[in-house]
Amino acid sequence: GGEASGPLYPPATIDESMFSCEAASRSAFSEAQLVPEDIQWFGLYDCYPVCFIRALEACGVTGKGQCGTWVEEMFRCTSKPYEPKDFPINTHGGLLAFGAPWEVPAMYNIIEACEQIRGTAGSRQVPSVRRALVYGNGGIFS
């Protein structure tokens, strides 16, 4: 998997150059010899909406600066009735649905990824999942 690290402490100026999520994503895709389109299910760390947006962009679900429009479009497409295949991201509800008790959230995404790949996710199942990507962050939107 990919890994990258931003600054340990917030610098005087916070700008795009300090975020490491894109570097971690690029590293993971390169190591696996895959591209975002090869992934059928995404488990993205979404403790706050801005973190979800950064994760969508970093993992290649949307292009840079296109996430807001994409989220609105997905909301319209999935609002009634919701089908996991239409939005194969955080089908278990994500952190915004069940909270963020310290290190446990990463495991929720890993468990859901395993269930999706095994085909045992029940009503949350996305059809034909062969590959899943689990993204977590720490520090300043790392």
PDB file of C-alpha atoms in Angstrom:
ATOM      1  CA  GLY A   1       0.000   0.000   0.000  1.00  0.00           C
ATOM      2  CA  GLY A   2       0.947   3.611  -0.389  1.00  0.00           C
ATOM      3  CA  GLU A   3       2.148   5.764   2.418  1.00  0.00           C
ATOM      4  CA  ALA A   4       3.193   9.393   2.699  1.00  0.00           C
ATOM      5  CA  SER A   5       3.613  11.894   5.472  1.00  0.00           C
ATOM      6  CA  GLY A   6       3.041  15.603   5.762  1.00  0.00           C
ATOM      7  CA  PRO A   7       4.428  17.848   8.483  1.00  0.00           C
ATOM      8  CA  LEU A   8       4.100  16.646  12.082  1.00  0.00           C
ATOM      9  CA  TYR A   9       3.022  20.086  13.274  1.00  0.00           C
ATOM     10  CA  PRO A  10       1.064  22.739  11.384  1.00  0.00           C
ATOM     11  CA  PRO A  11       3.422  25.120   9.589  1.00  0.00           C
ATOM     12  CA  ALA A  12       2.900  28.866   9.623  1.00  0.00           C
ATOM     13  CA  THR A  13       1.249  28.679   6.215  1.00  0.00           C
ATOM     14  CA  ILE A  14      -1.061  25.832   5.299  1.00  0.00           C
ATOM     15  CA  ASP A  15      -1.289  25.317   1.546  1.00  0.00           C
ATOM     16  CA  GLU A  16      -1.723  22.498  -0.974  1.00  0.00           C
ATOM     17  CA  SER A  17       1.996  21.655  -0.983  1.00  0.00           C
ATOM     18  CA  MET A  18       1.874  20.208   2.533  1.00  0.00           C
ATOM     19  CA  PHE A  19      -0.799  17.551   1.987  1.00  0.00           C
ATOM     20  CA  SER A  20       0.496  14.039   1.398  1.00  0.00           C
ATOM     21  CA  CYS A  21      -2.715  12.197   0.507  1.00  0.00           C
ATOM     22  CA  GLU A  22      -2.095  12.460  -3.235  1.00  0.00           C
ATOM     23  CA  ALA A  23       1.452  11.113  -2.835  1.00  0.00           C
ATOM     24  CA  ALA A  24       0.191   8.141  -0.790  1.00  0.00           C
ATOM     25  CA  SER A  25      -2.501   7.415  -3.366  1.00  0.00           C
ATOM     26  CA  ARG A  26      -0.055   7.605  -6.283  1.00  0.00           C
ATOM     27  CA  SER A  27       2.326   5.295  -4.429  1.00  0.00           C
ATOM     28  CA  ALA A  28      -0.402   2.720  -3.716  1.00  0.00           C
ATOM     29  CA  PHE A  29      -1.658   2.701  -7.310  1.00  0.00           C
ATOM     30  CA  SER A  30       1.886   2.452  -8.666  1.00  0.00           C
ATOM     31  CA  GLU A  31       2.828  -0.384  -6.321  1.00  0.00           C
ATOM     32  CA  ALA A  32      -0.354  -2.313  -7.215  1.00  0.00           C
ATOM     33  CA  GLN A  33      -0.013  -1.433 -10.923  1.00  0.00           C
ATOM     34  CA  LEU A  34      -3.596  -0.164 -10.940  1.00  0.00           C
ATOM     35  CA  VAL A  35      -5.479   3.035 -11.692  1.00  0.00           C
ATOM     36  CA  PRO A  36      -8.584   4.394  -9.915  1.00  0.00           C
ATOM     37  CA  GLU A  37     -10.873   2.904 -12.570  1.00  0.00           C
ATOM     38  CA  ASP A  38      -9.674  -0.580 -11.518  1.00  0.00           C
ATOM     39  CA  ILE A  39     -11.252  -0.164  -8.063  1.00  0.00           C
ATOM     40  CA  GLN A  40     -14.846  -1.284  -7.516  1.00  0.00           C
ATOM     41  CA  TRP A  41     -15.233  -0.140  -3.877  1.00  0.00           C
ATOM     42  CA  PHE A  42     -13.688   2.726  -1.895  1.00  0.00           C
ATOM     43  CA  GLY A  43     -13.473   3.054   1.888  1.00  0.00           C
ATOM     44  CA  LEU A  44     -12.528   6.684   2.470  1.00  0.00           C
ATOM     45  CA  TYR A  45     -11.793   8.388   5.767  1.00  0.00           C
ATOM     46  CA  ASP A  46     -14.583  10.937   6.116  1.00  0.00           C
ATOM     47  CA  CYS A  47     -14.391  12.362   9.643  1.00  0.00           C
ATOM     48  CA  TYR A  48     -15.392  15.761   8.222  1.00  0.00           C
ATOM     49  CA  PRO A  49     -16.877  16.587   4.815  1.00  0.00           C
ATOM     50  CA  VAL A  50     -13.691  18.374   3.731  1.00  0.00           C
ATOM     51  CA  CYS A  51     -11.686  15.208   4.466  1.00  0.00           C
ATOM     52  CA  PHE A  52     -14.086  13.189   2.320  1.00  0.00           C
ATOM     53  CA  ILE A  53     -13.683  15.674  -0.533  1.00  0.00           C
ATOM     54  CA  ARG A  54      -9.880  15.587  -0.259  1.00  0.00           C
ATOM     55  CA  ALA A  55      -9.954  11.778  -0.220  1.00  0.00           C
ATOM     56  CA  LEU A  56     -12.171  11.587  -3.315  1.00  0.00           C
ATOM     57  CA  GLU A  57      -9.746  13.823  -5.194  1.00  0.00           C
ATOM     58  CA  ALA A  58      -6.589  12.168  -3.844  1.00  0.00           C
ATOM     59  CA  CYS A  59      -7.787   8.663  -4.729  1.00  0.00           C
ATOM     60  CA  GLY A  60      -8.754   9.691  -8.247  1.00  0.00           C
ATOM     61  CA  VAL A  61     -12.514   9.324  -7.908  1.00  0.00           C
ATOM     62  CA  THR A  62     -12.837  12.906  -9.164  1.00  0.00           C
ATOM     63  CA  GLY A  63     -10.464  15.383 -10.707  1.00  0.00           C
ATOM     64  CA  LYS A  64      -8.959  18.192  -8.675  1.00  0.00           C
ATOM     65  CA  GLY A  65     -11.567  20.893  -8.072  1.00  0.00           C
ATOM     66  CA  GLN A  66     -14.431  18.769  -9.466  1.00  0.00           C
ATOM     67  CA  CYS A  67     -15.511  17.083  -6.257  1.00  0.00           C
ATOM     68  CA  GLY A  68     -18.294  19.467  -5.202  1.00  0.00           C
ATOM     69  CA  THR A  69     -20.116  19.060  -8.499  1.00  0.00           C
ATOM     70  CA  TRP A  70     -19.534  15.303  -8.424  1.00  0.00           C
ATOM     71  CA  VAL A  71     -20.939  14.955  -4.879  1.00  0.00           C
ATOM     72  CA  GLU A  72     -24.051  16.950  -5.832  1.00  0.00           C
ATOM     73  CA  GLU A  73     -24.556  14.769  -8.916  1.00  0.00           C
ATOM     74  CA  MET A  74     -24.129  11.574  -6.873  1.00  0.00           C
ATOM     75  CA  PHE A  75     -26.624  12.868  -4.303  1.00  0.00           C
ATOM     76  CA  ARG A  76     -29.209  13.409  -7.028  1.00  0.00           C
ATOM     77  CA  CYS A  77     -28.540   9.979  -8.568  1.00  0.00           C
ATOM     78  CA  THR A  78     -28.646   8.020  -5.317  1.00  0.00           C
ATOM     79  CA  SER A  79     -31.292   9.794  -3.250  1.00  0.00           C
ATOM     80  CA  LYS A  80     -34.188   7.487  -4.195  1.00  0.00           C
ATOM     81  CA  PRO A  81     -33.861   4.613  -3.926  1.00  0.00           C
ATOM     82  CA  TYR A  82     -30.255   4.173  -2.849  1.00  0.00           C
ATOM     83  CA  GLU A  83     -28.360   1.313  -4.458  1.00  0.00           C
ATOM     84  CA  PRO A  84     -24.765   0.580  -3.327  1.00  0.00           C
ATOM     85  CA  LYS A  85     -23.714  -0.047  -6.956  1.00  0.00           C
ATOM     86  CA  ASP A  86     -24.567   3.587  -7.774  1.00  0.00           C
ATOM     87  CA  PHE A  87     -22.244   4.968  -5.086  1.00  0.00           C
ATOM     88  CA  PRO A  88     -19.667   2.309  -4.102  1.00  0.00           C
ATOM     89  CA  ILE A  89     -18.040   4.465  -1.440  1.00  0.00           C
ATOM     90  CA  ASN A  90     -18.406   3.972   2.324  1.00  0.00           C
ATOM     91  CA  THR A  91     -21.407   1.696   1.861  1.00  0.00           C
ATOM     92  CA  HIS A  92     -21.288   1.009   5.616  1.00  0.00           C
ATOM     93  CA  GLY A  93     -22.143   4.646   6.330  1.00  0.00           C
ATOM     94  CA  GLY A  94     -18.668   6.025   6.963  1.00  0.00           C
ATOM     95  CA  LEU A  95     -17.527   7.988   9.973  1.00  0.00           C
ATOM     96  CA  LEU A  96     -20.179  10.644   9.480  1.00  0.00           C
ATOM     97  CA  ALA A  97     -22.742   7.893  10.187  1.00  0.00           C
ATOM     98  CA  PHE A  98     -21.168   6.080  13.134  1.00  0.00           C
ATOM     99  CA  GLY A  99     -18.483   8.289  14.658  1.00  0.00           C
ATOM    100  CA  ALA A 100     -14.716   8.151  14.954  1.00  0.00           C
ATOM    101  CA  PRO A 101     -13.612   6.314  18.113  1.00  0.00           C
ATOM    102  CA  TRP A 102      -9.834   6.763  17.843  1.00  0.00           C
ATOM    103  CA  GLU A 103      -8.167   4.053  15.738  1.00  0.00           C
ATOM    104  CA  VAL A 104     -11.305   1.979  15.165  1.00  0.00           C
ATOM    105  CA  PRO A 105     -12.511   3.833  12.018  1.00  0.00           C
ATOM    106  CA  ALA A 106      -9.723   2.414   9.872  1.00  0.00           C
ATOM    107  CA  MET A 107     -10.786  -1.080  10.859  1.00  0.00           C
ATOM    108  CA  TYR A 108     -14.407  -0.365   9.905  1.00  0.00           C
ATOM    109  CA  ASN A 109     -13.237   0.423   6.374  1.00  0.00           C
ATOM    110  CA  ILE A 110     -11.025  -2.679   6.239  1.00  0.00           C
ATOM    111  CA  ILE A 111     -13.850  -4.912   7.472  1.00  0.00           C
ATOM    112  CA  GLU A 112     -16.279  -3.427   4.949  1.00  0.00           C
ATOM    113  CA  ALA A 113     -13.711  -3.843   2.149  1.00  0.00           C
ATOM    114  CA  CYS A 114     -13.312  -7.530   3.064  1.00  0.00           C
ATOM    115  CA  GLU A 115     -17.074  -8.045   3.158  1.00  0.00           C
ATOM    116  CA  GLN A 116     -17.466  -6.338  -0.220  1.00  0.00           C
ATOM    117  CA  ILE A 117     -14.758  -8.504  -1.817  1.00  0.00           C
ATOM    118  CA  ARG A 118     -16.157 -11.700  -0.233  1.00  0.00           C
ATOM    119  CA  GLY A 119     -19.691 -10.793  -1.328  1.00  0.00           C
ATOM    120  CA  THR A 120     -21.013 -10.898   2.242  1.00  0.00           C
ATOM    121  CA  ALA A 121     -22.052  -7.247   2.710  1.00  0.00           C
ATOM    122  CA  GLY A 122     -25.771  -8.011   2.496  1.00  0.00           C
ATOM    123  CA  SER A 123     -27.917  -5.031   1.524  1.00  0.00           C
ATOM    124  CA  ARG A 124     -24.733  -2.919   1.237  1.00  0.00           C
ATOM    125  CA  GLN A 125     -23.194  -5.233  -1.375  1.00  0.00           C
ATOM    126  CA  VAL A 126     -21.752  -3.695  -4.521  1.00  0.00           C
ATOM    127  CA  PRO A 127     -21.903  -6.285  -7.328  1.00  0.00           C
ATOM    128  CA  SER A 128     -18.690  -7.953  -8.549  1.00  0.00           C
ATOM    129  CA  VAL A 129     -16.157  -6.273  -6.238  1.00  0.00           C
ATOM    130  CA  ARG A 130     -12.678  -7.637  -6.957  1.00  0.00           C
ATOM    131  CA  ARG A 131     -10.619  -4.699  -5.726  1.00  0.00           C
ATOM    132  CA  ALA A 132     -11.153  -2.261  -2.891  1.00  0.00           C
ATOM    133  CA  LEU A 133      -9.179   0.762  -1.778  1.00  0.00           C
ATOM    134  CA  VAL A 134      -9.106   1.812   1.866  1.00  0.00           C
ATOM    135  CA  TYR A 135      -7.824   5.317   2.548  1.00  0.00           C
ATOM    136  CA  GLY A 136      -7.067   6.759   5.963  1.00  0.00           C
ATOM    137  CA  ASN A 137      -5.473   9.953   7.086  1.00  0.00           C
ATOM    138  CA  GLY A 138      -3.804  11.477  10.065  1.00  0.00           C
ATOM    139  CA  GLY A 139      -2.394  14.829  10.913  1.00  0.00           C
ATOM    140  CA  ILE A 140      -3.364  17.734   8.727  1.00  0.00           C
ATOM    141  CA  PHE A 141      -5.368  16.144   5.903  1.00  0.00           C
ATOM    142  CA  SER A 142      -2.404  13.869   5.307  1.00  0.00           C
TER     143      SER A 142
END
